Short mmCIF file of C-alpha atoms in Angstrom, two decimals:
data_model
loop_
_atom_site.label_atom_id
_atom_site.label_comp_id
_atom_site.label_asym_id
_atom_site.label_seq_id
_atom_site.Cartn_x
_atom_site.Cartn_y
_atom_site.Cartn_z
CA MET B 1 255.86 -72.54 332.12
CA ILE B 2 254.56 -71.41 335.54
CA GLU B 3 252.85 -68.04 335.62
CA PHE B 4 251.40 -66.07 338.51
CA GLN B 5 248.96 -63.32 337.52
CA ASP B 6 248.10 -60.90 340.33
CA VAL B 7 248.08 -63.76 342.80
CA ALA B 8 247.16 -63.33 346.46
CA HIS B 9 247.01 -65.97 349.14
CA ASP B 10 245.22 -65.59 352.43
CA TYR B 11 246.23 -67.46 355.52
CA GLY B 12 244.60 -67.27 358.93
CA GLY B 13 242.33 -64.43 357.91
CA GLY B 14 244.99 -62.16 356.44
CA ALA B 15 246.87 -61.96 353.18
CA LEU B 16 250.18 -63.82 353.23
CA PHE B 17 251.14 -62.12 350.00
CA GLU B 18 249.26 -60.34 347.25
CA GLY B 19 249.66 -58.82 343.81
CA VAL B 20 252.24 -61.41 342.77
CA THR B 21 252.86 -61.50 339.04
CA ILE B 22 255.76 -63.53 337.77
CA ALA B 23 256.63 -66.12 335.14
CA LEU B 24 259.08 -68.97 335.62
CA GLU B 25 260.36 -69.56 332.11
CA PRO B 26 261.98 -72.77 330.85
CA GLY B 27 265.66 -72.80 331.74
CA SER B 28 265.33 -70.05 334.36
CA PHE B 29 266.97 -70.30 337.78
CA HIS B 30 265.39 -68.52 340.73
CA PHE B 31 266.04 -68.35 344.43
CA LEU B 32 263.23 -67.38 346.76
CA THR B 33 264.15 -65.80 350.05
CA GLY B 34 262.38 -64.02 352.84
CA PRO B 35 261.85 -64.18 356.58
CA SER B 36 260.31 -67.24 358.19
CA GLY B 37 256.55 -67.27 357.74
CA ALA B 38 256.66 -64.90 354.80
CA GLY B 39 255.07 -67.52 352.54
CA LYS B 40 257.96 -69.18 350.71
CA SER B 41 256.59 -72.71 351.16
CA THR B 42 253.10 -71.50 350.27
CA PHE B 43 254.48 -69.93 347.10
CA LEU B 44 256.06 -73.25 346.13
CA LYS B 45 252.83 -75.14 346.87
CA LEU B 46 250.97 -72.79 344.56
CA CYS B 47 253.53 -73.62 341.87
CA TYR B 48 252.58 -77.29 341.77
CA GLY B 49 248.91 -77.03 342.68
CA GLU B 50 248.90 -78.30 346.24
CA LEU B 51 247.22 -74.99 347.08
CA LEU B 52 244.94 -72.79 345.04
CA PRO B 53 245.39 -69.02 345.17
CA SER B 54 242.84 -66.99 347.12
CA ARG B 55 242.80 -64.49 344.28
CA GLY B 56 244.45 -64.21 340.90
CA THR B 57 245.50 -66.94 338.51
CA VAL B 58 248.27 -69.52 338.58
CA THR B 59 248.89 -71.07 335.19
CA LEU B 60 250.85 -74.29 334.61
CA GLN B 61 251.89 -75.00 331.03
CA GLY B 62 249.20 -72.65 329.78
CA THR B 63 246.34 -74.09 331.85
CA SER B 64 244.88 -72.38 334.88
CA LEU B 65 245.13 -74.43 338.07
CA ARG B 66 241.43 -73.85 338.70
CA GLN B 67 240.46 -75.35 335.36
CA MET B 68 242.80 -78.30 335.58
CA SER B 69 241.29 -81.77 336.10
CA ARG B 70 242.80 -83.99 338.78
CA ASP B 71 244.32 -86.24 336.14
CA ALA B 72 245.78 -83.27 334.29
CA LEU B 73 247.23 -81.97 337.56
CA ALA B 74 248.76 -85.38 338.27
CA GLU B 75 250.31 -85.44 334.81
CA MET B 76 251.60 -81.91 335.32
CA ARG B 77 253.16 -82.85 338.66
CA ASN B 78 255.00 -85.67 336.99
CA SER B 79 256.90 -83.02 335.06
CA ILE B 80 257.56 -80.96 338.21
CA GLY B 81 260.13 -82.26 340.67
CA VAL B 82 259.48 -81.13 344.24
CA VAL B 83 261.74 -81.32 347.28
CA HIS B 84 259.73 -80.62 350.40
CA GLN B 85 261.09 -79.32 353.63
CA ASP B 86 259.66 -82.35 355.47
CA CYS B 87 260.76 -84.89 352.81
CA GLN B 88 257.94 -87.42 353.06
CA PHE B 89 258.45 -90.93 351.73
CA LEU B 90 256.64 -94.26 351.67
CA ASP B 91 258.27 -95.53 354.83
CA HIS B 92 257.67 -99.22 354.09
CA LEU B 93 259.55 -99.08 350.75
CA ASP B 94 263.33 -98.89 350.43
CA ILE B 95 265.05 -95.78 349.15
CA ARG B 96 265.57 -97.23 345.69
CA SER B 97 261.81 -97.83 345.27
CA ASN B 98 260.98 -94.42 346.73
CA VAL B 99 263.31 -92.62 344.35
CA ALA B 100 261.79 -94.51 341.41
CA LEU B 101 258.18 -93.61 342.34
CA PRO B 102 257.70 -90.81 339.76
CA LEU B 103 258.43 -93.40 337.07
CA SER B 104 256.88 -96.53 338.53
CA THR B 105 253.57 -94.92 339.48
CA THR B 106 253.05 -93.59 335.98
CA GLY B 107 253.83 -96.80 334.14
CA ARG B 108 257.25 -95.77 332.89
CA ALA B 109 260.18 -98.15 332.78
CA VAL B 110 262.50 -98.05 335.77
CA SER B 111 266.17 -98.77 335.17
CA ASP B 112 267.83 -99.97 338.36
CA ARG B 113 271.12 -98.79 336.93
CA ASP B 114 269.83 -95.25 336.41
CA VAL B 115 268.39 -95.19 339.93
CA ASP B 116 271.66 -96.46 341.40
CA ASP B 117 273.66 -93.91 339.40
CA LEU B 118 271.48 -91.14 340.74
CA LEU B 119 271.75 -92.47 344.30
CA ASN B 120 275.50 -92.63 343.82
CA TRP B 121 275.50 -88.99 342.72
CA VAL B 122 273.67 -87.86 345.85
CA GLY B 123 275.88 -90.09 348.03
CA LEU B 124 273.20 -92.62 348.96
CA ARG B 125 274.32 -95.68 346.99
CA ALA B 126 275.03 -97.54 350.22
CA GLN B 127 271.58 -96.70 351.58
CA ALA B 128 269.66 -97.87 348.48
CA ASP B 129 268.09 -100.78 350.32
CA ALA B 130 267.49 -98.88 353.57
CA LEU B 131 264.06 -97.77 354.73
CA PRO B 132 263.46 -93.99 354.96
CA PRO B 133 262.97 -93.88 358.76
CA THR B 134 266.54 -95.14 359.21
CA LEU B 135 268.02 -92.17 357.31
CA SER B 136 269.28 -88.94 358.82
CA GLY B 137 267.71 -85.58 357.94
CA GLY B 138 270.43 -84.81 355.42
CA GLU B 139 270.14 -88.21 353.80
CA ARG B 140 266.39 -87.79 353.48
CA GLN B 141 266.88 -84.45 351.74
CA ARG B 142 269.28 -86.01 349.29
CA ALA B 143 266.89 -88.89 348.64
CA ALA B 144 264.07 -86.39 348.11
CA LEU B 145 266.19 -84.51 345.59
CA ALA B 146 267.00 -87.76 343.77
CA ARG B 147 263.28 -88.56 343.61
CA ALA B 148 262.50 -85.07 342.36
CA VAL B 149 264.90 -85.24 339.44
CA ILE B 150 264.68 -88.90 338.33
CA ALA B 151 261.87 -88.26 335.84
CA ALA B 152 263.88 -85.42 334.21
CA PRO B 153 261.35 -82.75 335.24
CA ARG B 154 260.85 -79.52 333.33
CA VAL B 155 260.63 -77.65 336.62
CA LEU B 156 262.42 -78.33 339.89
CA LEU B 157 261.01 -76.77 343.07
CA ALA B 158 263.04 -77.16 346.25
CA ASP B 159 262.16 -75.94 349.73
CA GLU B 160 265.31 -75.52 351.82
CA PRO B 161 266.96 -78.46 350.06
CA THR B 162 270.29 -77.98 351.79
CA GLY B 163 268.99 -77.14 355.25
CA ASN B 164 270.39 -80.26 356.90
CA LEU B 165 273.48 -80.73 354.71
CA ASP B 166 277.09 -79.93 355.25
CA TRP B 167 278.77 -77.45 352.94
CA GLU B 168 280.39 -80.08 350.75
CA MET B 169 277.15 -81.97 350.14
CA SER B 170 275.27 -78.69 349.60
CA GLN B 171 277.72 -77.81 346.85
CA ARG B 172 277.33 -81.21 345.32
CA LEU B 173 273.55 -80.97 345.20
CA LEU B 174 273.72 -77.43 343.92
CA SER B 175 275.94 -78.68 341.09
CA LEU B 176 273.32 -81.28 340.24
CA MET B 177 270.61 -78.61 340.12
CA VAL B 178 272.79 -76.29 338.04
CA GLU B 179 273.49 -79.15 335.65
CA LEU B 180 269.76 -79.85 335.30
CA ASN B 181 269.15 -76.16 334.71
CA ARG B 182 271.72 -76.13 331.92
CA MET B 183 269.76 -78.94 330.28
CA GLY B 184 266.66 -76.74 330.28
CA THR B 185 265.01 -77.43 333.64
CA ALA B 186 263.56 -74.37 335.35
CA VAL B 187 264.75 -74.29 338.98
CA LEU B 188 263.19 -72.49 341.94
CA ILE B 189 264.86 -72.88 345.33
CA ALA B 190 263.43 -71.45 348.53
CA THR B 191 266.28 -70.94 350.95
CA HIS B 192 267.77 -68.85 353.73
CA ASP B 193 271.27 -69.92 352.77
CA MET B 194 272.95 -66.83 351.34
CA ASN B 195 276.19 -68.67 350.77
CA LEU B 196 274.34 -71.12 348.58
CA ILE B 197 272.86 -68.27 346.57
CA ARG B 198 276.22 -66.58 346.13
CA THR B 199 277.83 -69.81 345.01
CA ALA B 200 275.03 -70.52 342.59
CA LYS B 201 275.23 -67.02 341.09
CA SER B 202 278.85 -67.68 340.30
CA GLN B 203 277.81 -70.71 338.24
CA VAL B 204 274.50 -69.73 336.68
CA ALA B 205 272.43 -66.64 335.88
CA ALA B 206 270.19 -66.93 338.90
CA ARG B 207 267.55 -64.41 339.80
CA VAL B 208 266.79 -63.81 343.46
CA LEU B 209 263.23 -63.14 344.60
CA ARG B 210 262.24 -62.05 348.05
CA ILE B 211 258.89 -62.16 349.79
CA ALA B 212 258.60 -59.34 352.29
CA GLY B 213 255.78 -57.07 353.36
CA ARG B 214 253.25 -59.27 351.51
CA LYS B 215 254.97 -58.54 348.23
CA LEU B 216 257.24 -60.51 345.96
CA GLN B 217 260.23 -58.38 345.09
CA SER B 218 263.27 -58.86 342.98
CA ALA B 219 266.27 -58.82 345.30
CA GLY B 220 268.48 -57.42 342.58
CA SER B 221 272.20 -57.96 342.37
CA ASP B 222 273.15 -56.99 345.88
CA LEU B 223 273.53 -60.62 346.95
CA MET K 1 252.94 -101.02 337.20
CA SER K 2 250.85 -103.62 339.01
CA ALA K 3 253.96 -104.77 340.89
CA ILE K 4 254.55 -101.37 342.48
CA SER K 5 250.80 -100.89 342.82
CA ASP K 6 250.72 -104.00 345.00
CA GLN K 7 253.49 -102.62 347.21
CA ILE K 8 252.63 -99.00 347.76
CA VAL K 9 250.02 -99.67 350.43
CA PRO K 10 251.55 -100.95 353.69
CA ARG K 11 250.34 -104.42 354.60
CA SER K 12 249.69 -103.72 358.26
CA GLY K 13 246.42 -102.50 359.75
CA HIS K 14 243.33 -103.82 361.48
CA GLY K 15 241.28 -103.12 358.37
CA ALA K 16 242.70 -106.27 356.81
CA TRP K 17 241.14 -108.46 359.49
CA LEU K 18 237.89 -106.50 359.38
CA VAL K 19 237.54 -107.12 355.65
CA TRP K 20 238.62 -110.74 355.85
CA LEU K 21 236.42 -111.69 358.78
CA GLY K 22 233.48 -109.57 357.66
CA ALA K 23 233.48 -111.11 354.20
CA ALA K 24 233.80 -114.62 355.63
CA ALA K 25 230.90 -114.12 358.07
CA MET K 26 228.67 -112.51 355.45
CA ALA K 27 229.43 -115.24 352.92
CA TYR K 28 228.61 -117.89 355.53
CA LEU K 29 225.22 -116.26 356.14
CA ALA K 30 224.68 -115.75 352.41
CA VAL K 31 225.05 -119.48 351.81
CA PHE K 32 222.25 -120.17 354.29
CA ALA K 33 220.04 -117.46 352.80
CA LEU K 34 220.68 -118.92 349.37
CA ALA K 35 219.87 -122.42 350.62
CA LEU K 36 216.62 -121.09 352.08
CA SER K 37 215.74 -119.33 348.84
CA ILE K 38 216.42 -122.38 346.68
CA SER K 39 214.61 -124.67 349.12
CA ALA K 40 211.57 -122.41 349.17
CA GLU K 41 211.45 -122.38 345.40
CA ARG K 42 211.79 -126.16 345.29
CA LEU K 43 209.08 -126.51 347.92
CA ALA K 44 206.71 -124.31 345.92
CA ASP K 45 207.43 -126.33 342.78
CA ASN K 46 206.87 -129.61 344.59
CA TRP K 47 203.61 -128.51 346.14
CA THR K 48 202.40 -127.11 342.86
CA ALA K 49 203.31 -130.27 340.98
CA ALA K 50 201.81 -132.52 343.64
CA LEU K 51 198.47 -130.74 343.74
CA ALA K 52 198.15 -129.16 340.34
CA GLN K 53 197.06 -132.18 338.31
CA SER K 54 195.06 -134.00 340.88
CA ALA K 55 191.51 -133.58 342.24
CA THR K 56 188.98 -135.47 344.27
CA VAL K 57 185.26 -135.97 343.94
CA ARG K 58 183.30 -136.43 347.14
CA ILE K 59 179.86 -138.06 346.88
CA SER K 60 177.69 -137.68 349.98
CA ALA K 61 174.54 -139.43 348.77
CA PRO K 62 172.08 -141.62 350.67
CA PRO K 63 173.27 -145.28 350.70
CA ALA K 64 170.57 -146.30 348.20
CA GLU K 65 171.80 -143.78 345.62
CA LEU K 66 175.51 -143.99 346.31
CA ASP K 67 176.44 -146.59 343.71
CA ALA K 68 174.29 -145.01 341.02
CA GLN K 69 175.76 -141.55 341.57
CA THR K 70 179.26 -143.02 341.70
CA ASN K 71 178.78 -144.69 338.33
CA ALA K 72 177.25 -141.55 336.87
CA THR K 73 180.17 -139.51 338.14
CA LEU K 74 182.71 -141.93 336.70
CA GLU K 75 180.92 -141.77 333.35
CA VAL K 76 180.94 -138.00 333.34
CA LEU K 77 184.61 -137.95 334.21
CA ARG K 78 185.44 -140.57 331.58
CA THR K 79 183.83 -138.45 328.86
CA THR K 80 185.23 -135.11 329.98
CA PRO K 81 188.22 -133.78 328.01
CA GLY K 82 191.13 -132.91 330.31
CA ILE K 83 190.52 -135.84 332.67
CA ASP K 84 193.26 -138.43 332.37
CA GLU K 85 192.02 -140.97 334.88
CA ALA K 86 189.44 -141.36 337.64
CA ARG K 87 189.00 -144.17 340.16
CA VAL K 88 187.11 -144.92 343.34
CA MET K 89 189.31 -144.91 346.41
CA SER K 90 189.21 -148.14 348.39
CA ALA K 91 187.92 -148.27 351.95
CA GLN K 92 191.48 -148.89 353.15
CA GLU K 93 192.77 -145.80 351.32
CA GLN K 94 190.05 -143.72 352.93
CA ALA K 95 190.91 -145.22 356.31
CA ASP K 96 194.58 -144.36 355.75
CA LEU K 97 193.66 -140.75 355.00
CA LEU K 98 191.48 -140.45 358.08
CA ALA K 99 193.93 -142.26 360.34
CA VAL K 100 196.17 -139.18 360.30
CA TRP K 101 193.41 -137.24 362.01
CA LEU K 102 191.29 -139.83 363.85
CA GLY K 103 193.75 -142.63 364.64
CA PRO K 104 194.29 -146.14 363.17
CA ASP K 105 191.45 -147.88 365.02
CA LEU K 106 188.74 -146.10 363.13
CA PRO K 107 185.42 -148.10 362.91
CA LEU K 108 184.77 -147.20 359.27
CA ASP K 109 181.68 -149.34 359.06
CA ALA K 110 180.01 -147.32 361.77
CA LEU K 111 180.61 -143.96 360.09
CA PRO K 112 178.54 -142.49 357.26
CA LEU K 113 181.57 -141.69 355.13
CA PRO K 114 181.19 -140.12 351.71
CA ARG K 115 182.58 -142.01 348.75
CA MET K 116 185.85 -140.56 347.47
CA LEU K 117 187.05 -140.58 343.85
CA GLU K 118 190.64 -139.78 342.93
CA VAL K 119 190.92 -137.84 339.67
CA PHE K 120 194.04 -137.21 337.59
CA GLU K 121 193.87 -134.30 335.17
CA THR K 122 195.87 -133.92 331.97
CA ALA K 123 198.40 -131.06 331.70
CA GLU K 124 195.74 -128.89 330.05
CA GLY K 125 193.12 -129.80 332.66
CA PRO K 126 189.33 -129.86 332.24
CA ASP K 127 186.85 -127.02 331.99
CA ARG K 128 186.13 -127.12 335.72
CA GLN K 129 183.07 -124.88 335.56
CA GLY K 130 181.49 -127.05 332.86
CA LEU K 131 182.45 -130.23 334.68
CA ARG K 132 180.79 -129.05 337.87
CA LEU K 133 177.60 -128.21 335.95
CA ARG K 134 177.51 -131.65 334.33
CA LEU K 135 178.14 -133.35 337.68
CA SER K 136 175.34 -131.40 339.32
CA ALA K 137 173.00 -132.65 336.62
CA GLU K 138 174.10 -136.29 336.56
CA ALA K 139 175.17 -136.82 340.19
CA PRO K 140 173.81 -133.99 342.39
CA SER K 141 175.74 -135.15 345.49
CA ALA K 142 179.14 -135.13 343.79
CA ILE K 143 181.48 -132.27 344.66
CA TYR K 144 184.57 -131.75 342.49
CA ASP K 145 187.54 -130.39 344.50
CA ASP K 146 190.73 -129.41 342.60
CA HIS K 147 192.57 -128.37 345.84
CA THR K 148 192.74 -124.71 344.82
CA GLN K 149 191.89 -123.57 348.33
CA TRP K 150 194.88 -125.57 349.70
CA ARG K 151 197.32 -124.98 346.92
CA ARG K 152 197.24 -121.18 346.79
CA PRO K 153 198.18 -120.49 350.44
CA LEU K 154 200.97 -123.07 350.28
CA ILE K 155 202.45 -121.51 347.17
CA ASP K 156 201.99 -118.03 348.62
CA ALA K 157 203.83 -119.11 351.77
CA ALA K 158 206.69 -120.60 349.78
CA SER K 159 206.92 -117.50 347.58
CA ARG K 160 207.01 -115.25 350.63
CA LEU K 161 209.73 -117.38 352.19
CA ARG K 162 211.73 -117.07 349.01
CA ALA K 163 211.23 -113.30 348.88
CA LEU K 164 212.38 -113.00 352.50
CA SER K 165 215.50 -115.02 351.80
CA MET K 166 216.26 -112.81 348.78
CA LEU K 167 215.82 -109.77 351.04
CA ALA K 168 218.25 -111.38 353.48
CA LEU K 169 220.74 -111.84 350.63
CA ALA K 170 220.36 -108.20 349.64
CA LEU K 171 220.91 -107.10 353.26
CA ILE K 172 223.99 -109.30 353.51
CA GLY K 173 225.33 -107.71 350.32
CA GLY K 174 224.64 -104.25 351.71
CA VAL K 175 226.32 -104.97 355.03
CA THR K 176 229.31 -106.45 353.21
CA GLY K 177 229.57 -103.28 351.14
CA ALA K 178 229.35 -101.14 354.27
CA ILE K 179 232.09 -103.16 356.00
CA ILE K 180 234.37 -102.82 352.98
CA ALA K 181 233.62 -99.11 352.64
CA LEU K 182 234.41 -98.60 356.32
CA ALA K 183 237.64 -100.58 356.05
CA ALA K 184 238.63 -98.76 352.87
CA SER K 185 237.94 -95.41 354.48
CA ALA K 186 240.04 -96.39 357.52
CA ALA K 187 242.84 -97.68 355.30
CA LEU K 188 242.88 -94.48 353.27
CA ALA K 189 242.82 -92.31 356.39
CA SER K 190 245.66 -94.21 358.03
CA ASN K 191 247.70 -93.93 354.84
CA ALA K 192 247.27 -90.20 354.32
CA GLN K 193 251.04 -89.78 353.98
CA VAL K 194 251.21 -92.49 351.32
CA ILE K 195 248.47 -90.75 349.34
CA ARG K 196 250.12 -87.35 349.70
CA VAL K 197 253.46 -88.68 348.46
CA LEU K 198 251.83 -90.46 345.55
CA ARG K 199 249.89 -87.35 344.50
CA LEU K 200 253.11 -85.35 344.84
CA VAL K 201 255.03 -87.57 342.42
CA GLY K 202 252.22 -87.42 339.87
CA ALA K 203 250.25 -90.63 340.49
CA ARG K 204 246.68 -90.41 339.22
CA ASP K 205 243.67 -91.07 341.44
CA ARG K 206 242.90 -94.22 339.47
CA PHE K 207 246.35 -95.65 340.22
CA ILE K 208 246.10 -94.83 343.93
CA ALA K 209 242.52 -96.10 344.22
CA HIS K 210 243.37 -99.35 342.47
CA ALA K 211 246.25 -99.98 344.85
CA PHE K 212 243.84 -99.89 347.80
CA VAL K 213 240.89 -101.45 346.03
CA ARG K 214 242.85 -104.40 344.68
CA ARG K 215 243.95 -105.35 348.16
CA MET K 216 240.44 -104.92 349.62
CA THR K 217 238.96 -107.03 346.85
CA ARG K 218 241.48 -109.81 347.34
CA ARG K 219 240.88 -109.92 351.07
CA ALA K 220 237.12 -109.92 350.60
CA ALA K 221 237.31 -112.67 347.98
CA LEU K 222 239.54 -114.80 350.18
CA GLY K 223 237.34 -114.30 353.26
CA ALA K 224 234.18 -114.98 351.24
CA THR K 225 235.68 -118.14 349.76
CA ILE K 226 236.43 -119.51 353.20
CA GLY K 227 233.02 -118.41 354.54
CA THR K 228 231.28 -120.02 351.57
CA ALA K 229 233.17 -123.28 352.02
CA LEU K 230 232.26 -123.38 355.70
CA GLY K 231 228.64 -122.51 354.88
CA MET K 232 228.40 -125.29 352.29
CA LEU K 233 229.87 -127.78 354.76
CA SER K 234 227.33 -126.67 357.35
CA VAL K 235 224.43 -127.04 354.90
CA LEU K 236 225.77 -130.46 353.96
CA GLY K 237 225.77 -131.38 357.62
CA LEU K 238 222.12 -130.47 358.19
CA PRO K 239 220.06 -133.47 359.37
CA SER K 240 218.33 -135.39 356.57
CA LEU K 241 214.54 -135.54 356.44
CA GLY K 242 214.60 -139.14 355.28
CA PRO K 243 213.60 -140.48 351.88
CA ASP K 244 211.37 -137.48 351.15
CA ALA K 245 214.26 -135.08 351.54
CA THR K 246 213.22 -132.93 348.61
CA ASN K 247 211.29 -130.67 350.98
CA GLY K 248 214.28 -130.16 353.30
CA LEU K 249 216.56 -127.10 353.66
CA GLY K 250 219.66 -127.33 351.51
CA PHE K 251 221.06 -127.70 348.03
CA GLN K 252 220.37 -130.61 345.73
CA GLY K 253 222.01 -131.63 342.48
CA LEU K 254 223.07 -128.70 340.33
CA SER K 255 221.90 -126.19 342.93
CA TRP K 256 225.19 -126.89 344.76
CA ILE K 257 226.78 -124.70 342.09
CA ALA K 258 224.78 -121.65 343.23
CA PRO K 259 226.79 -120.87 346.42
CA LEU K 260 230.00 -120.85 344.37
CA ALA K 261 228.82 -117.47 343.07
CA VAL K 262 228.97 -115.99 346.60
CA PRO K 263 232.76 -115.27 346.63
CA VAL K 264 232.51 -113.75 343.15
CA LEU K 265 229.62 -111.51 344.19
CA ALA K 266 231.42 -110.62 347.43
CA ALA K 267 234.49 -109.59 345.44
CA LEU K 268 232.32 -107.47 343.13
CA VAL K 269 230.57 -105.78 346.06
CA ALA K 270 233.95 -105.19 347.73
CA TRP K 271 235.43 -103.76 344.55
CA ALA K 272 232.52 -101.38 344.01
CA ALA K 273 232.35 -100.25 347.64
CA ALA K 274 236.12 -99.76 347.95
CA MET K 275 236.33 -97.96 344.61
CA ALA K 276 233.53 -95.54 345.49
CA THR K 277 235.07 -94.86 348.92
CA ALA K 278 238.57 -94.41 347.52
CA PHE K 279 237.52 -91.86 344.91
CA ALA K 280 235.39 -90.00 347.46
CA VAL K 281 238.36 -89.76 349.84
CA LEU K 282 240.86 -88.89 347.11
CA ARG K 283 238.71 -86.00 345.90
CA GLY K 284 239.47 -84.35 349.24
CA VAL K 285 243.25 -84.61 348.73
CA THR K 286 245.11 -82.11 346.58
#
């Protein structure tokens, strides 16, 4: 689904990481850890084509990022749900419209009921008509997750999705991601939250990756 | 999809006023340039029509030969194909012509004036070279003048005026396009977050561009409509030149329809300029 072949990415004159070869298969569940600045967010951006690798090849659904047209990349992104660390929204539209964007901007039908159900699941039903700037950090993360999953993506990429959430809400969102994974969605979560990883590993066969010393390593079963 | 496409670009921003006012001002000027162009064309047509099928014959013969040469000239003209009518101008008509230059109290009797004949040609016209040869044989003092030396500079002047007004229209179109491109560029730059989010959720460039372009086009069309209406009212309010108003600046009859094309053209220019700008900007966004 997403393949890295001997990928390196340079940043500020030096290599952030190099020699990365990995495949995110359909239905897989990965966590990505590593110290701050190691390149976790960059790795995620390479996964959905916001960045191009300095060297090597990133392949999405069998097509190299470098050979992909802008339209093809847009279509690809519609099947990849992304939760950013900074959770950007269209601030002049309410949360309901923002969550529906992956459907409405690609001409697909939007069911208000489905959107409300999803908002209810992430605990934002009451904020459906609110504007994004009025939401707290945690609420924005939940709204971003709702937006990422509404189009039933084949891949879900999340960058610190529970960073601003309490433990109960973190568990709730993790359950949602595990549920999606059981339905075949490949999930990759970049996080520092070891408790989250341990909890997830008790529910799903998750693999833990770690970026350290410019290399992507498998963290094994010690977590 | 068009419903959300209309909403995804925030409505605020100074670019809206720039587009609206710029289009209105350019449309206002375009109406005047168009009026000038149409008037120049009408003027050229009028001058051509007024002078094309008329000529004069001037006979500057000694008094003893004047009548004989006049009759000979009339006979030649009467038998020349392409001449519809020819007549001797009266002394009063000659006085009226000269009064413009020499005043109304002209002592015609005291001046050795040539005799003037007014000639009306058919649409095909005569063989002027042959006619002049025959006149030189039958009435050596008769000079046939078909006004060519007057007509050509007048028509050239009118044609140049028309070309200049068309150039003005082209410049107005170019400036309108530049204003729209500038406003579109500013709108896209100030909505970088909107574009990033839309690209993130899988929106295609065409969808994003249309969202911006549609709004620019609407604003330009609205501004141009108002500018055109004001321009037409201003042209309508220009002072009349009296009964012979056909040579004045402005629209007449069906030509009043012409300025109605200005808002449509403004919208087309806006659409093209905004679309080109939007795609150029979007190519720089991953």
